[in-house]
XYZ file of C-alpha atoms in Angstrom:
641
model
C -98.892 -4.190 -58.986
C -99.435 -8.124 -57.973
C -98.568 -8.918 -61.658
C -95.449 -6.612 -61.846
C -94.089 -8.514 -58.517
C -95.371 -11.624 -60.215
C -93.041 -11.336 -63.041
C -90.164 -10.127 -60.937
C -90.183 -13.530 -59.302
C -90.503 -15.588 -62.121
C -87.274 -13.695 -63.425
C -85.489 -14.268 -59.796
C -86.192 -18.150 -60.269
C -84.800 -18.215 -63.447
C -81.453 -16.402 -62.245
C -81.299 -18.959 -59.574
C -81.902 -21.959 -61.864
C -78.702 -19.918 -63.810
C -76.584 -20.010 -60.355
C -77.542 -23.792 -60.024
C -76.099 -24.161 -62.943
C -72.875 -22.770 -62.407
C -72.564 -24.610 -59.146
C -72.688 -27.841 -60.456
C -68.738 -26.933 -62.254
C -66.345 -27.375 -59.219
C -63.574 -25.832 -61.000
C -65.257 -22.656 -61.423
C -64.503 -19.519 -58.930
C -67.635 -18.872 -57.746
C -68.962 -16.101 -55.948
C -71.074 -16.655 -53.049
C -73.857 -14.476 -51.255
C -75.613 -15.376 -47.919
C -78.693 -14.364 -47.976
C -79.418 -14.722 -51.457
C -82.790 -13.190 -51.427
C -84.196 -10.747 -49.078
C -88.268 -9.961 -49.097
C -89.256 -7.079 -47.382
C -93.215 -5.291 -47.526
C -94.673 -2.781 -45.183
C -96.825 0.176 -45.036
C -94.916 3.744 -46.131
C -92.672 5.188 -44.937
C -90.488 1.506 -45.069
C -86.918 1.657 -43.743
C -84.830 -2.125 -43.190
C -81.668 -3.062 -43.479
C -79.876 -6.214 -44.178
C -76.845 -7.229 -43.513
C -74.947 -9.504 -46.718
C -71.550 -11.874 -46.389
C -69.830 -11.653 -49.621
C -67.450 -14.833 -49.746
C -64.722 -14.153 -52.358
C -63.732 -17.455 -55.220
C -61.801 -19.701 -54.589
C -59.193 -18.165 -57.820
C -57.766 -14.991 -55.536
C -54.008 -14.897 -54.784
C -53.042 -14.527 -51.290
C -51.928 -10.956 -50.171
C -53.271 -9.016 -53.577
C -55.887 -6.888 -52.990
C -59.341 -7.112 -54.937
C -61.362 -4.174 -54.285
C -65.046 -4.918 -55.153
C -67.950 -2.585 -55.577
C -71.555 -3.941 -55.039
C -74.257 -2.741 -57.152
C -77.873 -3.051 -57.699
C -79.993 -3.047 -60.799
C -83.563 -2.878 -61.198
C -85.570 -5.761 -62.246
C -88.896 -4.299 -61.765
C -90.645 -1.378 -60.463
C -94.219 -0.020 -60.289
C -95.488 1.963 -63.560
C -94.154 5.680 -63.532
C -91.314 5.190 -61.019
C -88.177 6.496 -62.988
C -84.799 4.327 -62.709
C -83.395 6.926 -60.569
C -86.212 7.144 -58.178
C -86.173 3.345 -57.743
C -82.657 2.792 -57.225
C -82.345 6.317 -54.844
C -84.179 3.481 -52.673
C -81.160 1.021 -52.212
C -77.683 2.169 -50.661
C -74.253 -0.347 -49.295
C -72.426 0.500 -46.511
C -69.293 0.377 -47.102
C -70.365 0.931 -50.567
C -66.432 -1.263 -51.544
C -64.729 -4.471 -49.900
C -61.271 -4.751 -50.490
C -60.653 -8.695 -50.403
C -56.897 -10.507 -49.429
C -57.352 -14.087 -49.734
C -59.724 -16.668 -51.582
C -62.817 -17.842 -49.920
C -63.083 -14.499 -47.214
C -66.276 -13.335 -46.354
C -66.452 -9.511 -45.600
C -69.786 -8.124 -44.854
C -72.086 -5.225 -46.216
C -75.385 -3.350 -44.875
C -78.000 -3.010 -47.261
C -80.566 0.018 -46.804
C -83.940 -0.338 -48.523
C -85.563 3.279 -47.505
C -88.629 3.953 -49.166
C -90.036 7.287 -47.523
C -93.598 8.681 -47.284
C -95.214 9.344 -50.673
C -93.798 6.199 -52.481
C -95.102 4.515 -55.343
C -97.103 1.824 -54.034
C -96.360 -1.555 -55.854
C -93.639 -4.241 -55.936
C -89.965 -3.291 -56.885
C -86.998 -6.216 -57.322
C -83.435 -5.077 -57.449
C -80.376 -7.495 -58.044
C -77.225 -7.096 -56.402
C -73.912 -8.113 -57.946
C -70.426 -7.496 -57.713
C -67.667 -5.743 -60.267
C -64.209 -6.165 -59.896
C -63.831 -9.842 -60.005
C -61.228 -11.818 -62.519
C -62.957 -12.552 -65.999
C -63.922 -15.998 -65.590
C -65.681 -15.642 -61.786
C -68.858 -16.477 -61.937
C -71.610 -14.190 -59.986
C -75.507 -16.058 -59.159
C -75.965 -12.335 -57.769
C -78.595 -11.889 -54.603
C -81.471 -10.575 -54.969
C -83.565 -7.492 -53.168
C -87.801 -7.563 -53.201
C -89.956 -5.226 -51.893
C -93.484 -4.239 -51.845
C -94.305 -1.103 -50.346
C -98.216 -0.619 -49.524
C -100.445 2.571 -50.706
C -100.125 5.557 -48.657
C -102.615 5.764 -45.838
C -105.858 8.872 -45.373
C -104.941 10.930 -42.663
C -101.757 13.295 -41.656
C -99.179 13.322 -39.629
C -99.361 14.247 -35.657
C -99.075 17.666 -34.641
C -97.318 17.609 -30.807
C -96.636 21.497 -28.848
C -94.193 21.740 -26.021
C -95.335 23.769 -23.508
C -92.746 23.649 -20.899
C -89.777 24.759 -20.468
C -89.970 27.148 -23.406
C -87.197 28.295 -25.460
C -84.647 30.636 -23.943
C -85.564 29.551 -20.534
C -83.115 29.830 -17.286
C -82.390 28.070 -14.290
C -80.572 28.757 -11.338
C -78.905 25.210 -9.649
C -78.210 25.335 -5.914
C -76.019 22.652 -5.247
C -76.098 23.076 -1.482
C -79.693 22.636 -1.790
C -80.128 19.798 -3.710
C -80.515 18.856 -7.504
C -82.150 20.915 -9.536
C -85.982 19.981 -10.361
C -88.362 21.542 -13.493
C -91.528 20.239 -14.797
C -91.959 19.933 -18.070
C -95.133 19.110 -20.209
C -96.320 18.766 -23.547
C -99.310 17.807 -25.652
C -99.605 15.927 -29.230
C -102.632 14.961 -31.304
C -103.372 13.244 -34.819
C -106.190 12.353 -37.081
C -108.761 9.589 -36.080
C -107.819 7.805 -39.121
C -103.928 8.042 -38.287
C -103.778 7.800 -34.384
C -100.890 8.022 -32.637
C -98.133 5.132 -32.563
C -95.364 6.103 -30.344
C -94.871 9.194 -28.060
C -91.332 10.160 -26.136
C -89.437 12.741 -24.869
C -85.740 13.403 -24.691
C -83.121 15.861 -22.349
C -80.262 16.288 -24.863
C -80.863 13.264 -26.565
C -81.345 10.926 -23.341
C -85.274 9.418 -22.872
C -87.064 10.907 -20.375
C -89.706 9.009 -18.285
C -92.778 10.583 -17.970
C -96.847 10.404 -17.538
C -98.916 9.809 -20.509
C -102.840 11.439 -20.283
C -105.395 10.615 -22.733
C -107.944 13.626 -23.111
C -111.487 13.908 -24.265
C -110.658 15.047 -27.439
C -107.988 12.076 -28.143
C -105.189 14.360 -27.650
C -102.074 12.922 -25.208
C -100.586 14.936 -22.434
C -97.226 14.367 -21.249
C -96.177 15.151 -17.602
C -92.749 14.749 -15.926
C -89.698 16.453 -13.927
C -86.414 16.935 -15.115
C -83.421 16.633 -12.421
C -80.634 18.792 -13.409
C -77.146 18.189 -11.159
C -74.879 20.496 -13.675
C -75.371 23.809 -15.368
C -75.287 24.340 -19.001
C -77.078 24.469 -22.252
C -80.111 21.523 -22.350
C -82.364 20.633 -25.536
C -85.451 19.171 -24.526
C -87.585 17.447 -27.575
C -90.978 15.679 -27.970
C -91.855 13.402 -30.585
C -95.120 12.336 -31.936
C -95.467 8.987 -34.617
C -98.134 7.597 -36.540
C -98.374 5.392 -39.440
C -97.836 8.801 -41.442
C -94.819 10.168 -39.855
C -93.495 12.331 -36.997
C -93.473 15.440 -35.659
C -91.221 16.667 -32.977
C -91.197 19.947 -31.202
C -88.156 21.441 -28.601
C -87.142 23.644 -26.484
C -83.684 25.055 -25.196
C -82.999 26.251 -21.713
C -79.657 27.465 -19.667
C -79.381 26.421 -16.160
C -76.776 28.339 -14.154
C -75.050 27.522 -11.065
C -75.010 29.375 -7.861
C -72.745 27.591 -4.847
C -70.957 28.878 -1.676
C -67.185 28.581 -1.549
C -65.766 25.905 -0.145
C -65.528 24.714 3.735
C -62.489 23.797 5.482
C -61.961 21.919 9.149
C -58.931 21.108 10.834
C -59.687 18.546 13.002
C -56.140 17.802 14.418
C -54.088 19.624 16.479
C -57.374 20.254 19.451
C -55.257 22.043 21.359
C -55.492 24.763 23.171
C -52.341 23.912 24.632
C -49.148 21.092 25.241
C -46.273 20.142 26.952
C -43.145 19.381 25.722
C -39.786 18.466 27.554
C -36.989 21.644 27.234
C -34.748 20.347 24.950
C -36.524 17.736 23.001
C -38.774 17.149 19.816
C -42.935 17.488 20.420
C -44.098 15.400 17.218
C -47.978 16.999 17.453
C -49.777 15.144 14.677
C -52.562 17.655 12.369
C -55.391 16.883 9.783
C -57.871 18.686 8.046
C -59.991 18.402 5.140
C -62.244 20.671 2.753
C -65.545 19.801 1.072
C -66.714 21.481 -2.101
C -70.670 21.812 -2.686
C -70.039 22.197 -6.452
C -66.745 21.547 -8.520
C -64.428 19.896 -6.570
C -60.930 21.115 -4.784
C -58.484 22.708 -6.899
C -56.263 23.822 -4.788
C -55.118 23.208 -0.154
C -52.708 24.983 1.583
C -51.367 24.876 4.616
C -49.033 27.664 6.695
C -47.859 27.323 10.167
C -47.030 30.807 11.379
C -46.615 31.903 8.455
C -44.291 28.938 7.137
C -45.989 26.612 4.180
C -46.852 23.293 5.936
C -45.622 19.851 3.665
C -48.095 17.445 2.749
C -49.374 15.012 0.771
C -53.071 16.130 -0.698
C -55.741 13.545 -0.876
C -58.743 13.691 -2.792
C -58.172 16.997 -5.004
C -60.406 17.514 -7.823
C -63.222 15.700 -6.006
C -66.027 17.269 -3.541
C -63.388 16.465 -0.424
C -59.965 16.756 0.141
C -57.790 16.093 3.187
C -54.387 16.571 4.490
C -52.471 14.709 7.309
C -49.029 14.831 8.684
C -46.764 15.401 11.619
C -45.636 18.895 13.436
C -41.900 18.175 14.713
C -41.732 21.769 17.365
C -38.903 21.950 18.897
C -39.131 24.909 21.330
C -42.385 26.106 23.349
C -44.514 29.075 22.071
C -47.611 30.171 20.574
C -48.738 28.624 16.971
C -51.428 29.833 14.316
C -52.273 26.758 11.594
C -54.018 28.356 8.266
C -55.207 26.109 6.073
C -56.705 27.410 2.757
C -58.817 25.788 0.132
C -60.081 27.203 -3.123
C -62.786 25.344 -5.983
C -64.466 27.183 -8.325
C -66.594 28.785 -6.341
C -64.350 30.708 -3.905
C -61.553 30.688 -1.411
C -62.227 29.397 2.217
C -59.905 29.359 5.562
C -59.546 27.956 8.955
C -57.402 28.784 11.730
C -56.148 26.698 14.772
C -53.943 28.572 17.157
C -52.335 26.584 20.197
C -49.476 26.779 22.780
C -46.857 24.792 23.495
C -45.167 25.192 27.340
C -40.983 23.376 27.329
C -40.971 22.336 30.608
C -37.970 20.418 32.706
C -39.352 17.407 35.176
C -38.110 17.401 38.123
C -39.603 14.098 39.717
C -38.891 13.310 43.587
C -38.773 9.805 45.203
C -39.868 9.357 49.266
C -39.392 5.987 50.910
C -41.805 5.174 53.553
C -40.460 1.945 54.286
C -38.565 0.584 56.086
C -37.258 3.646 57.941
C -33.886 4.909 57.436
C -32.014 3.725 60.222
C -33.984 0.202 60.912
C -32.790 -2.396 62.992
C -33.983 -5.765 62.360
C -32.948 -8.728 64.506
C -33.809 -12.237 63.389
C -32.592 -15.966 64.129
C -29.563 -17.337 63.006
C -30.666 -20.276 60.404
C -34.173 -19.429 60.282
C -36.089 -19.293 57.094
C -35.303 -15.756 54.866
C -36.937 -12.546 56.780
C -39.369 -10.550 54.908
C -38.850 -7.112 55.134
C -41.921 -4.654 53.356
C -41.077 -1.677 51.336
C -42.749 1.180 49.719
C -41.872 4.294 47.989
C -43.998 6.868 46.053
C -42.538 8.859 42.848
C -43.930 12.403 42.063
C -43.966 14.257 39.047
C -43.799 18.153 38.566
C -46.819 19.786 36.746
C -47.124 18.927 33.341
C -45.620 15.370 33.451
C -46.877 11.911 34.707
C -44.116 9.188 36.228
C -43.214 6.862 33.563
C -41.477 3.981 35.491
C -40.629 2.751 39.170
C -37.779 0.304 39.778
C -35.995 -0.653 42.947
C -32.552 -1.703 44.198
C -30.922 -3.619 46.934
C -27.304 -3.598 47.861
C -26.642 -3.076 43.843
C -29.431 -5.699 43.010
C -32.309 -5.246 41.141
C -36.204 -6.044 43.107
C -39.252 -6.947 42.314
C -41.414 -3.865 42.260
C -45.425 -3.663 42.015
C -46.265 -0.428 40.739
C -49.271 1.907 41.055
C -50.101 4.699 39.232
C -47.612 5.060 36.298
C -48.966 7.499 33.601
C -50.123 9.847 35.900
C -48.115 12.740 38.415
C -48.333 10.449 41.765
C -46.861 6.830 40.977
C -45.699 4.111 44.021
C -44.040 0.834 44.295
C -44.216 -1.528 46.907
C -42.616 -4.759 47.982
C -40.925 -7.017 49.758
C -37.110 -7.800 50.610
C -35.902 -11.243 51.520
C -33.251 -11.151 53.531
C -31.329 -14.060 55.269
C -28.125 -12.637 56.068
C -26.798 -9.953 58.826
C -25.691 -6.834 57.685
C -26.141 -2.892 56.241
C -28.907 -2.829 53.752
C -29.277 -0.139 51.402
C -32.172 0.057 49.328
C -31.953 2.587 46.365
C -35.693 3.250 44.784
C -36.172 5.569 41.844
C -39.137 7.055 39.289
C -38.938 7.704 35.827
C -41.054 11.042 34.199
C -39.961 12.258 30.664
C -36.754 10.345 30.682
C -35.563 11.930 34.021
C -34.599 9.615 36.743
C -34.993 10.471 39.941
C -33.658 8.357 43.501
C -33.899 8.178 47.097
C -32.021 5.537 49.009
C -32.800 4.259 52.820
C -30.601 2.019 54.544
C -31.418 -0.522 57.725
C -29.186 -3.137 59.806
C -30.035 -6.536 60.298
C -28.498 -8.570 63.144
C -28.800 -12.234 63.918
C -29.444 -14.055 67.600
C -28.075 -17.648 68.190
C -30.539 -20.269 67.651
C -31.904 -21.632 70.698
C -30.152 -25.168 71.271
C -31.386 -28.597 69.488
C -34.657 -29.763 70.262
C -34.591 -32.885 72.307
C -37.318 -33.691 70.149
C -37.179 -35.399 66.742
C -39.126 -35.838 63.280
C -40.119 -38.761 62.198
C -40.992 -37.825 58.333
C -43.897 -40.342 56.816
C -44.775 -41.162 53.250
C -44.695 -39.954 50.893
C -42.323 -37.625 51.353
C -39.669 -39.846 53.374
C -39.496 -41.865 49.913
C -37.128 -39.392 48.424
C -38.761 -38.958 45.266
C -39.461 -36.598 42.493
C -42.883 -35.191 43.184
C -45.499 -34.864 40.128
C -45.887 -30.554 39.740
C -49.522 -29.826 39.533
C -51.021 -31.371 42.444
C -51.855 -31.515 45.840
C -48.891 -33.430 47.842
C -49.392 -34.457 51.563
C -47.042 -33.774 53.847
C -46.887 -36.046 56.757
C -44.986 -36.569 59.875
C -44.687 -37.350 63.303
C -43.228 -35.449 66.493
C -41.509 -37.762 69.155
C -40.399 -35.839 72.503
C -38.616 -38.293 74.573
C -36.827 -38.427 77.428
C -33.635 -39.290 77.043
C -30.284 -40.353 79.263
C -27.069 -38.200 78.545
C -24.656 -40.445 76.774
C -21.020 -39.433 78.600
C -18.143 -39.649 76.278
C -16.071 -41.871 78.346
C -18.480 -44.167 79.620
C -18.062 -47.001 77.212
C -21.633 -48.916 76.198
C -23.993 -49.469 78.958
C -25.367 -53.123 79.825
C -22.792 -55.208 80.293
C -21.804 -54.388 76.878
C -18.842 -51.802 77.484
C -16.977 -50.673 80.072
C -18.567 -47.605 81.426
C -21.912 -47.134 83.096
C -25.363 -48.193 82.410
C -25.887 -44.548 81.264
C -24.143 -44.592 77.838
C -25.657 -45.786 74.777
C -26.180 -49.360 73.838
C -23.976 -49.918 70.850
C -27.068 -50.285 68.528
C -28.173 -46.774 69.142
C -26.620 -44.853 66.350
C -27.711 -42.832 63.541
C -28.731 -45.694 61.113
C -31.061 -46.931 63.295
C -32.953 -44.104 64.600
C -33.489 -42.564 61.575
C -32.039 -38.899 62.683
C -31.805 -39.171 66.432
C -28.758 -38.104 68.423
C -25.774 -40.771 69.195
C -23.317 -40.482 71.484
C -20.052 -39.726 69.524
C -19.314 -36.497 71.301
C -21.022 -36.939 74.800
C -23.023 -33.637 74.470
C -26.275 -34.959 72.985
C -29.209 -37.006 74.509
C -29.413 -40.923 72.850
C -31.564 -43.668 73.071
C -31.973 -46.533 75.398
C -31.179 -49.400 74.920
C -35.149 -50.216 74.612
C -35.313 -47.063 72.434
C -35.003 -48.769 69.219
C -36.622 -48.071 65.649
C -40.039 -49.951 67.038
C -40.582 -47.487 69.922
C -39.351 -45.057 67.845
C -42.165 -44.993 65.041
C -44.257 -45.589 67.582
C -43.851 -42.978 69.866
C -46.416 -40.589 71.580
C -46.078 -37.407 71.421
C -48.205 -34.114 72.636
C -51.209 -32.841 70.786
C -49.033 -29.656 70.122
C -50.737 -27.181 68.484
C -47.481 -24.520 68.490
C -46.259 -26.194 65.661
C -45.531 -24.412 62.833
C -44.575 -25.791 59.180
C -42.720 -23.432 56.800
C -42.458 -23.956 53.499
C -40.473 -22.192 50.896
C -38.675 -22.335 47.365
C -34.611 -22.684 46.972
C -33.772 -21.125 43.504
C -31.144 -22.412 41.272
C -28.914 -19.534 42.288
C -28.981 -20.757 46.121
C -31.389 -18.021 46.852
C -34.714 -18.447 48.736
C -38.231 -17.275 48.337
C -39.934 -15.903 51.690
C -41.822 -18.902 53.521
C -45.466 -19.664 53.544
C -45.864 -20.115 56.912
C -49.017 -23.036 58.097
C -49.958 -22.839 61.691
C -52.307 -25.108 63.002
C -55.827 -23.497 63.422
C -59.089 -25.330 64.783
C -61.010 -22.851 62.448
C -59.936 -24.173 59.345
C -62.420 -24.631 56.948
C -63.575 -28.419 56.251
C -61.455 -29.952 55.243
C -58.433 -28.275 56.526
C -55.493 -27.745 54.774
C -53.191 -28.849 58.283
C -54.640 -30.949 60.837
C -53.537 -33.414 63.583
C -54.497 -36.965 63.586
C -54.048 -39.249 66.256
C -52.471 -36.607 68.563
C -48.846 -37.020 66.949
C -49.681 -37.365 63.192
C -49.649 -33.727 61.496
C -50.707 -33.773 57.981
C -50.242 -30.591 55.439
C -52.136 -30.375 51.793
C -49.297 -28.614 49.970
C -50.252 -27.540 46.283
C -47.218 -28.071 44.034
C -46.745 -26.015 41.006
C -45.872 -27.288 37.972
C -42.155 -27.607 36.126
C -39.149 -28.434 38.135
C -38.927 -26.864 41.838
C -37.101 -27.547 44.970
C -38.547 -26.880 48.174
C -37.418 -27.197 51.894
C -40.021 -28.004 54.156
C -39.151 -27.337 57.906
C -40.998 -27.651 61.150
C -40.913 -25.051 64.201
C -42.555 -25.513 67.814
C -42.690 -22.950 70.611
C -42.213 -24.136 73.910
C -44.131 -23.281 76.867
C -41.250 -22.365 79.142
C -39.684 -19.810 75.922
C -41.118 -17.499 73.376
C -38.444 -18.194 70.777
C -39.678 -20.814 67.843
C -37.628 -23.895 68.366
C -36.388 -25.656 64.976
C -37.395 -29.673 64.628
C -36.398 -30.732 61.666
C -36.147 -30.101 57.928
C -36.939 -32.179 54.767
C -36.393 -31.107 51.062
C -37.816 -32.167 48.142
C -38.043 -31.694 44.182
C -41.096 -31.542 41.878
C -40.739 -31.972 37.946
């Protein structure tokens, strides 16, 4: 056998001295093969394959079409092998290349099967190619083999014991996959053992546990998990160095699920309230789930009347459906929604009332009292005058809104409770004028407006006359500035309470210096000089001495007077004023105090300034002993930026 394969190769290395040959002419179309020789040896059976690129010569025109065939032919075989035998052994696939263009390399498989029962020995094949133009030269490749004696022994035997053939199985997909054992055994020949063992479910490998037993025999143990009915094939295979034996079974499984389930999740009901006249939009959703097959088919009816929607999901385990009810009148309602899969036909119902209602909200004003009288001071800061209503809705309905009117205008309301039956509003009027008041307060439920309207006088007493007293304003505020918004600004000041002759208007100038009386005012006592303080152009106010002058004015003494009040309160750009924050002077304070008194006569307020651009009026208010009506001092006003 060794000499036949001998000779083969001393042949091969002649061919190739041949193709070495032919190589060395450049101008000759060549044909080239890559590999040029393939060895192959093993026991029997002996199954390779190889794959060959055929590159074409360098002599084909462009766009014609060469269709080669490659072929093998023997150069040596073991004694008593027949041609036929020995070249049954070799196959191409494609067994023809169809080249375009010179130099292309198309590829071809080549099989070398040499089954069980072969002629042990060496066999050499060469493979050329027909079909090229005369003058191409082919080296060829070239094809050895040497195929080893057949081995003692036999092949494996292997049983399947479970499942046998024709068994069937019932899947419960609301259970749960499908599980069945399965087992089999397989054995060989001491001499030939066993190479490879597996197991297959219609042609996919299986996992399972291998067993040696005492007697060299292999048990295989494993579960199969079945999630769809139908036909199955289950096969075991046994190899040894021999060959294989397989044995199989086939088995049915059935299915057995429940029809489908369906749940409407949307509308909850039981019941809902809509306003006579107008559209309820009631949203609804459902969905159904499948436990084998998927949803072919959801409906939906709404007494009776197919429901549009868009289906999500059909085909697949769960499906869904959303959309909108639009009911426009009240009654009872039945939803049906039906699902179908392969398994059956399932329903659910939803029934659910709807009650058309009109609101009918009321408003009551408890304040201020129809019919109020109100008397404040002419020129005193704006009066705050309280109000509060309360809006209430019918059964079925909540109040919406509360708003609020004075005289015509619009007022701030705080409201309580909207969104539920019982809503209020409460506030507070600023009011700086005489006159009939009419406040008009209303509540909103379901788009119905409701009103009630009270209406209250307010009359005005004459200020109390001109305080013989005077303010002497300190800085920083008597520096007429623009005051920084966002801090803390002191407010200082001082009260002087003379006493004071009466100037008389035909007196002349006291002193020697006119012609009336000592009485009148010295001719240096006007306004620019006392900073605010009465002169004596009309002969009804109180001046100054003549040794009243701007010294003794700043430093007068006045009382420790704790009735004095400082209010303080915003002018708006349209002229109109905020109620007053009213600072009375109170030994409690907490340290330190936001107003105290310094020095008996020095009064000092910590006002906070808000930010952005404001204007304020600051004005200061005693109460006499001898008179329960405030008495005004004096006034200052001031911007912040």
């Amino acid at each position: 056998m060794k000499t036949g394969f001998a000779r083969a190769c001393t042949f091969l290395f002649a061919a190739v001295l041949t193709s070495l040959r032919v190589f060395a002419f450049d101008d000759v179309p060549i044909v080239k093969y890559d590999p040029s020789l393939t060895v192959v040896e093993g026991d029997q059976p002996l199954y390779r394959t190889v794959e060959i690129s055929i590159t074409s010569p360098f002599n084909l025109t462009p766009g014609q079409t060469v269709t080669i065939r490659p072929v093998v032919t023997i150069l040596t075989k073991p004694t008593g092998v027949s041609d036929a035998t020995a070249l049954s052994y070799v196959s191409f696939t494609p067994a023809t290349l169809d080249f375009t263009q010179p130099n292309q390399t198309l590829k071809t498989v080549v099989t070398a099967d040499f089954p069980l029962g072969t002629a042990a020995g060496g066999f050499a094949y060469r493979i050329e190619t027909q079909g090229w133009a005369p003058g191409t030269q082919d080296p060829w490749a070239f094809l050895n083999a040497t195929i080893y004696p057949q081995k003692v022994g036999d092949v494996p035997t292997i049983t399947l014991n479970t499942p046998v053939d024709g068994d069937v199985f019932t899947y419960l997909p609301a259970v749960g996959p499908l599980t069945i054992p399965f087992n089999f055994k397989a054995s060989a020949p001491t001499v030939t053992p066993i190479t490879t063992l597996d197991a297959s479910l219609n042609g996919a490998a299986l996992t399972f546990t291998r067993t040696t037993n005492s007697d060299g025999s292999i048990t295989g143990t494993g579960n199969l998990t079945i999630t769809a009915p139908g036909p199955y094939t289950i096969r075991a295979r046994a190899t040894n160095d021999l060959g294989t034996s397989t044995d199989s079974a086939e088995f049915t499984v059935n299915v057995s699920a429940p029809p489908p389930v369906v749940s409407i999740a949307q509308p909850i009901g039981p019941s809902y309230t809509m306003v006579t006249g107008t559209t309820l939009t009631l949203p609804y959703s459902f969905s159904a789930t499948s436990y084998y097959g998927g949803i072919q088919t959801l409906t939906a009816t709404l007494n009776g009347t197919p429901v549009t929607f868009t289906p999500t999901g059909l085909t697949t385990l769960n499906a869904a459906g959303t959309g909108n009810f639009a009911i426009t009148s009240g009654g009872s309602y039945t939803l049906v929604v039906t699902a179908t899969d392969p398994n059956g036909t399932a329903t659910a119902t939803r029934t659910f009332s709807v009650t058309a209602l009109t609101p009918t909200p009321t408003v009551t004003i408890s304040q201020p009292v129809n019919g109020t009288v109100i008397t404040r001071v002419a020129g005193s800061p704006a009066t705050a005058v309280p109000f509060s209503f309360t809006a209430l809705a019918n059964t079925g309905f909540t109040i919406s809104a509360v708003s609020a009117t004075l005289n015509g205008n619009a007022v701030t309301v705080t409201p309580s409770g909207l969104g539920t039956a019982t809503a209020g509003g409460t506030g507070t009027l600023s009011v700086s004028a005489p006159g009939t008041y009419t406040l008009v307060a209303t509540g909103t439920s379901s788009g119905v407006v409701a009103s009630a309207s009270t209406t209250f006088t307010v009359t005005e007493t004459t200020p109390p006359p001109p305080s013989s007293c005077d303010v002497l304003w300190l800085p920083p505020i008597n520096l007429n500035k623009v005051q920084q918004g966002g801090c803390v600004l002191p407010i200082k000041f001082r009260i002087c309470c003379e006493t004071h002759a009466r100037c008389n208007r035909g007196n002349g100038y006291g002193n020697g210096n006119g012609n009336g009386n000592g009485n009148g005012c010295d001719r240096n006592d006007d306004d620019r000089d006392h900073n605010g303080s009465y002169d004596c152009d009309n002969g009804e106010h109180y001046g100054w001495g003549r040794d009243d002058d701007d010294e003794i004015h700043g430093k007068c003494k006045g009382d420790f007077d704790t009735s004095v009040v400082i209010a303080i309160f915003e002018i708006r750009g349209n002229g109109s004023a905020s109620a007053p924050t009213l600072y009375a002077y109170d030994r409690r304070s907490p340290n330190p105090p936001t107003y105290t008194i310094q020095g008996n006569n020095m009064y000092h307020l910590n006002f906070p300034v808000p930010k952005g651009k404001h204007t304020f009026r600051v004005e200061i208010y005693r109460t006499p002993s001898s008179s329960t009506t405030p008495q005004l001092l004096g006034a200052k006003e001031f911007t912040s930026k």
